[in-house]
Short mmCIF file of C-alpha atoms in Angstrom, two decimals:
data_model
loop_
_atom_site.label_atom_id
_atom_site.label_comp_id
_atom_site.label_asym_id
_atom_site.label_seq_id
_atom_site.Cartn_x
_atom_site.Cartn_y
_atom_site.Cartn_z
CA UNK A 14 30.41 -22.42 32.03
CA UNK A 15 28.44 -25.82 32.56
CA UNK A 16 26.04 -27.05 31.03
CA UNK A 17 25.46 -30.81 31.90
CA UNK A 18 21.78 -29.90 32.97
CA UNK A 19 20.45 -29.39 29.51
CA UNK A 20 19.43 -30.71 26.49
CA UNK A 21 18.55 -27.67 24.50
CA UNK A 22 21.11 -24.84 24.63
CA UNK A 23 20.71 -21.85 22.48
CA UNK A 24 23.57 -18.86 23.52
CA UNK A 25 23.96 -17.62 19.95
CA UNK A 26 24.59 -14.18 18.54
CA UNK A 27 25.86 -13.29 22.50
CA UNK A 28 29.62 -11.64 23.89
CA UNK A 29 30.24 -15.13 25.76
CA UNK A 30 33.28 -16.30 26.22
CA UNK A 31 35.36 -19.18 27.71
CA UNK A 32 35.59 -22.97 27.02
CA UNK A 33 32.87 -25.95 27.08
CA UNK A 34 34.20 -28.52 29.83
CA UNK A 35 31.13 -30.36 30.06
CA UNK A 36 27.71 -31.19 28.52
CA UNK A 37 24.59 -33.24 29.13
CA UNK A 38 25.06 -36.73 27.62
CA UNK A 39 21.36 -36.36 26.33
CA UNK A 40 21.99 -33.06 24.47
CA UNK A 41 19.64 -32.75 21.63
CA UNK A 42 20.51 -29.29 20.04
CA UNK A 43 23.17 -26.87 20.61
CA UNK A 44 23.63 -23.89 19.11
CA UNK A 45 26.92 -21.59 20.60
CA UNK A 46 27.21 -19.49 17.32
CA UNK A 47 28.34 -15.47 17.20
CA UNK A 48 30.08 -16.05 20.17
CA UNK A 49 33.68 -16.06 21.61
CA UNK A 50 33.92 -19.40 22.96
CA UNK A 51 37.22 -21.27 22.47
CA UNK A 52 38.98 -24.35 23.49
CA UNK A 53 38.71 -27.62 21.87
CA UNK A 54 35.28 -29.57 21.06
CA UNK A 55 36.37 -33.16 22.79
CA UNK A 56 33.00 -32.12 25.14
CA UNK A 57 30.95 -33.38 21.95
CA UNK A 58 31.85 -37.40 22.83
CA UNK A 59 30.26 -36.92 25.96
CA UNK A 60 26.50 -36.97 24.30
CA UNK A 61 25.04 -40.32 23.80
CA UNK A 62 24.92 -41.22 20.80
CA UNK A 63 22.29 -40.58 18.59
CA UNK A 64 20.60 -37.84 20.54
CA UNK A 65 22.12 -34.73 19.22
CA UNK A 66 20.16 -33.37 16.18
CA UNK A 67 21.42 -29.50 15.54
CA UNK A 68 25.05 -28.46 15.87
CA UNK A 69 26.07 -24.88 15.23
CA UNK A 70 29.38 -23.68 16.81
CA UNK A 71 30.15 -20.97 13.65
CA UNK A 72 32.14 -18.23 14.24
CA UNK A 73 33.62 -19.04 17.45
CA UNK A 74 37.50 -19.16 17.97
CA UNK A 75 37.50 -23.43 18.98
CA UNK A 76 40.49 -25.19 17.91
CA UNK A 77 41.72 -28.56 17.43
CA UNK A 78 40.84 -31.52 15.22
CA UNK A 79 37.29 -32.28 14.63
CA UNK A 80 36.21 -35.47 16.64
CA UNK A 81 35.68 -38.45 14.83
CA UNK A 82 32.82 -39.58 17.33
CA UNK A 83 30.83 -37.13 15.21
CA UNK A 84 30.18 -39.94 12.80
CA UNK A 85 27.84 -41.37 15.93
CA UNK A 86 25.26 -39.00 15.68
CA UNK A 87 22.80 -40.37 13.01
CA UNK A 88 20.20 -37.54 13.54
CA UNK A 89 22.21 -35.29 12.93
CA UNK A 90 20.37 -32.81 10.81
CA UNK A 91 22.01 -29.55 10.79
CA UNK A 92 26.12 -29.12 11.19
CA UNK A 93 27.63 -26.12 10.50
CA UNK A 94 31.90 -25.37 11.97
CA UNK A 95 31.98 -22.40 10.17
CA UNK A 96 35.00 -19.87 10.66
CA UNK A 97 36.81 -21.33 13.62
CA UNK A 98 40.85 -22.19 14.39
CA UNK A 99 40.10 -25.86 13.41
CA UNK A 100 42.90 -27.58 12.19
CA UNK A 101 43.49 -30.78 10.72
CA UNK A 102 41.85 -33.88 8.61
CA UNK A 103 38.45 -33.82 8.52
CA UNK A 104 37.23 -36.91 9.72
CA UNK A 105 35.89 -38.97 6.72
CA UNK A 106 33.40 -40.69 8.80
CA UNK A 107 31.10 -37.68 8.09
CA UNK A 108 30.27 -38.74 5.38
CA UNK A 109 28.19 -41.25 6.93
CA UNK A 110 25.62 -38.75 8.28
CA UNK A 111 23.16 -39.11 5.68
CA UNK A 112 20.46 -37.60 7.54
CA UNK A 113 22.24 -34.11 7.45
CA UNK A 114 20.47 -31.73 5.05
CA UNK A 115 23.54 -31.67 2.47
CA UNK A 116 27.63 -32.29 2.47
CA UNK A 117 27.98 -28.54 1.97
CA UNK A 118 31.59 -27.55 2.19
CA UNK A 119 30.91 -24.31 3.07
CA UNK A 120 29.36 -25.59 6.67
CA UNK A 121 33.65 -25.78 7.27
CA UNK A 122 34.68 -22.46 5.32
CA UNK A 123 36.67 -19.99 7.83
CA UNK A 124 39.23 -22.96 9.25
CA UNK A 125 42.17 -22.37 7.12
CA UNK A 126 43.88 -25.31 9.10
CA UNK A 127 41.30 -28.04 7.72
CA UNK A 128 41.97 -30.10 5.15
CA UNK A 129 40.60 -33.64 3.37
CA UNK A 130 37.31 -34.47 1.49
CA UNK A 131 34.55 -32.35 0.99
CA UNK A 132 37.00 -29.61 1.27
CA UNK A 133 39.34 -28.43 -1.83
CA UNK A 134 42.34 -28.11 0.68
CA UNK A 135 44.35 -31.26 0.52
CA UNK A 136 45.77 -32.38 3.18
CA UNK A 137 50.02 -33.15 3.70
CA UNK A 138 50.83 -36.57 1.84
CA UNK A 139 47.81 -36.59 0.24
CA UNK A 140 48.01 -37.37 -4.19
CA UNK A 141 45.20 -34.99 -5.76
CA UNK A 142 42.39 -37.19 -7.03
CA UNK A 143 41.58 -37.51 -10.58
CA UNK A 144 39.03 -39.79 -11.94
CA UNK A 145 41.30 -42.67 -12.91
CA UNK A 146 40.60 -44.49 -16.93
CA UNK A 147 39.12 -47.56 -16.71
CA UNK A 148 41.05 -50.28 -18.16
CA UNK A 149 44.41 -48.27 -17.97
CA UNK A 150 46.92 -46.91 -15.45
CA UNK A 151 50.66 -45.29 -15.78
CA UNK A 152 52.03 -49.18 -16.24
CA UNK A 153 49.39 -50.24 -18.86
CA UNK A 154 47.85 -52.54 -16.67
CA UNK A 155 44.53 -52.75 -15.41
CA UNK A 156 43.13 -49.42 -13.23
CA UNK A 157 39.75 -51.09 -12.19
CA UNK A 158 39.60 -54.52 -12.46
CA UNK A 159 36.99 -56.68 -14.09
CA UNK A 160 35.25 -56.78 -10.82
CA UNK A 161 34.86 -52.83 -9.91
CA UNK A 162 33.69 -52.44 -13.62
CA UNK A 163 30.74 -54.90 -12.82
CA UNK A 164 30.21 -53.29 -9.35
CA UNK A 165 29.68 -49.87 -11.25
CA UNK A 166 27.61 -50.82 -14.32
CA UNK A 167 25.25 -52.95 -11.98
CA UNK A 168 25.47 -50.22 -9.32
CA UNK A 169 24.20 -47.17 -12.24
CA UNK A 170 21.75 -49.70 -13.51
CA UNK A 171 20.19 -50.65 -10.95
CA UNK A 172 19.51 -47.34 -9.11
CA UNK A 173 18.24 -45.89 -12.96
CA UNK A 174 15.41 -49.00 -12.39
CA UNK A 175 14.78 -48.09 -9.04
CA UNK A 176 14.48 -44.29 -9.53
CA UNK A 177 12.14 -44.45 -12.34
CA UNK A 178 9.91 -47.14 -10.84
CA UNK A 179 9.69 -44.14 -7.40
CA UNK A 180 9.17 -41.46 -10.09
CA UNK A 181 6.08 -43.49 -11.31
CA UNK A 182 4.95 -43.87 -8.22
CA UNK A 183 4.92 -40.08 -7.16
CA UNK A 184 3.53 -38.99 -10.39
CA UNK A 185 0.07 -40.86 -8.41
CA UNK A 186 1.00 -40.00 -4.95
CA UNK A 187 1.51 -36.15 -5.51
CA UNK A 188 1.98 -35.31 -1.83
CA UNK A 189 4.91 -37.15 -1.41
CA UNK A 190 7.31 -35.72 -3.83
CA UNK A 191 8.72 -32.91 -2.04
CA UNK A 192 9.56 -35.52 0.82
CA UNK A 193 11.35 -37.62 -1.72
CA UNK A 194 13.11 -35.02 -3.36
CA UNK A 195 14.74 -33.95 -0.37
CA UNK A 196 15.84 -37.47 0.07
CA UNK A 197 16.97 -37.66 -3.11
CA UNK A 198 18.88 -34.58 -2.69
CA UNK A 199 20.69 -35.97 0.67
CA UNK A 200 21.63 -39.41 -1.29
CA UNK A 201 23.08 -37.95 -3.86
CA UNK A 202 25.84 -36.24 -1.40
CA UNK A 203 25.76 -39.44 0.14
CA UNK A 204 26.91 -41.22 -3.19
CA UNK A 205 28.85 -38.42 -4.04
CA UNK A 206 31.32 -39.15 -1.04
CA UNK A 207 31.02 -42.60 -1.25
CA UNK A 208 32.55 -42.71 -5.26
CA UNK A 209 34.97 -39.90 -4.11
CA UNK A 210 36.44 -42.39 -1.19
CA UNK A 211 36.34 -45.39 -3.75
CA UNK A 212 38.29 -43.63 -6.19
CA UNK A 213 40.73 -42.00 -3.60
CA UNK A 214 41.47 -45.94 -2.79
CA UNK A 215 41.48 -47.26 -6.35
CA UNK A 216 44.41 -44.69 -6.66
CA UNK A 217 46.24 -45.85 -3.44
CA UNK A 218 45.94 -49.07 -3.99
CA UNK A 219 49.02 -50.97 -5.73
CA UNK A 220 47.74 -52.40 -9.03
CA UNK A 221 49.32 -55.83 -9.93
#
């Protein structure tokens, strides 16, 4: 089946079968979901980047690793890889894609082969992460350094001053507050992954 003519493909909830070879490098939305399509999703790198907004491929039988060039897509607004043969890391790069409606694991659920952050599966090699103490590690030396403890405490601070000055603002503009809830509601995924990450390498790292 080809498809490098379009930029809006909808085939879901059909019989159809067979692999993706190619797609238009403008593709804007593409929706292959309830379907029997298989094969790997390496076609995805073809689409500039950027232009792609809507990716559903649920319930499909694709297999493979999930592309890293995902990460390119920053208007990327709706993602779901639902119950496929995927296999592998998920790329962490995701996590980048703030403009996606929510991190939601379940937008993976059904590939029993994936492993890595959001998901609970970890992957071979990997330590399970636990919130390390600050100030103390197995060696009684330092876990975070001076530096990291700054970085935090400024960090919390500063986004406390910053919310409440916005919340003052949208108790007088009333008909912006369900746009800046919803952005509120994407950065906190967004920071979610992001202290996840730093913690995963605070662990890794080789304390002195």
């Amino acid at each position: 089946m080809w498809f490098s003519q379009f930029i809006d493909i909808d085939l879901s909830s059909n019989n159809f079968s067979g692999s993706i070879p190619n797609v238009s490098s403008g593709l804007q939305r593409l929706d292959l979901s309830h379907n029997k399509f298989y094969g790997q999703i390496s076609f995805l790198c073809q689409i500039t980047y950027g232009s792609l907004y809507f990716l559903d491929l649920s319930n499909n039988s694709f297999i493979g690793e999930i592309p890293d060039c995902l990460w390119h897509f920053k208007e990327l607004q709706v993602l779901n890889l639902g119950h496929n043969k995927f296999s592998g890391r998920l790329p962490i790069s995701i996590g980048y894609l703030i403009s996606l409606e929510s991190f939601d694991p379940l937008r993976y659920i059904g590939n029993v082969g994936l492993c890595g952050l959001p998901l609970t599966k970890y992957c071979p090699g990997d330590k399970e992460l636990e919130a390390p103490i600050i100030g103390q590690n197995e060696g009684g030396g330092e876990g975070i350094d001076e530096l990291d403890r700054l970085f935090l405490i400024g960090g919390a601070s500063g986004f406390a001053t910053g919310f409440w000055m916005v919340c003052c603002g949208l108790h007088v503009n009333w008909h912006g507050r369900n746009e800046f809830f919803r952005f509120l509601d994407n950065v906190k995924d967004w920071v979610y992954i992001k202290v996840t990450l730093f913690i995963a390498r605070q662990q890794r790292a080789p304390w002195v």
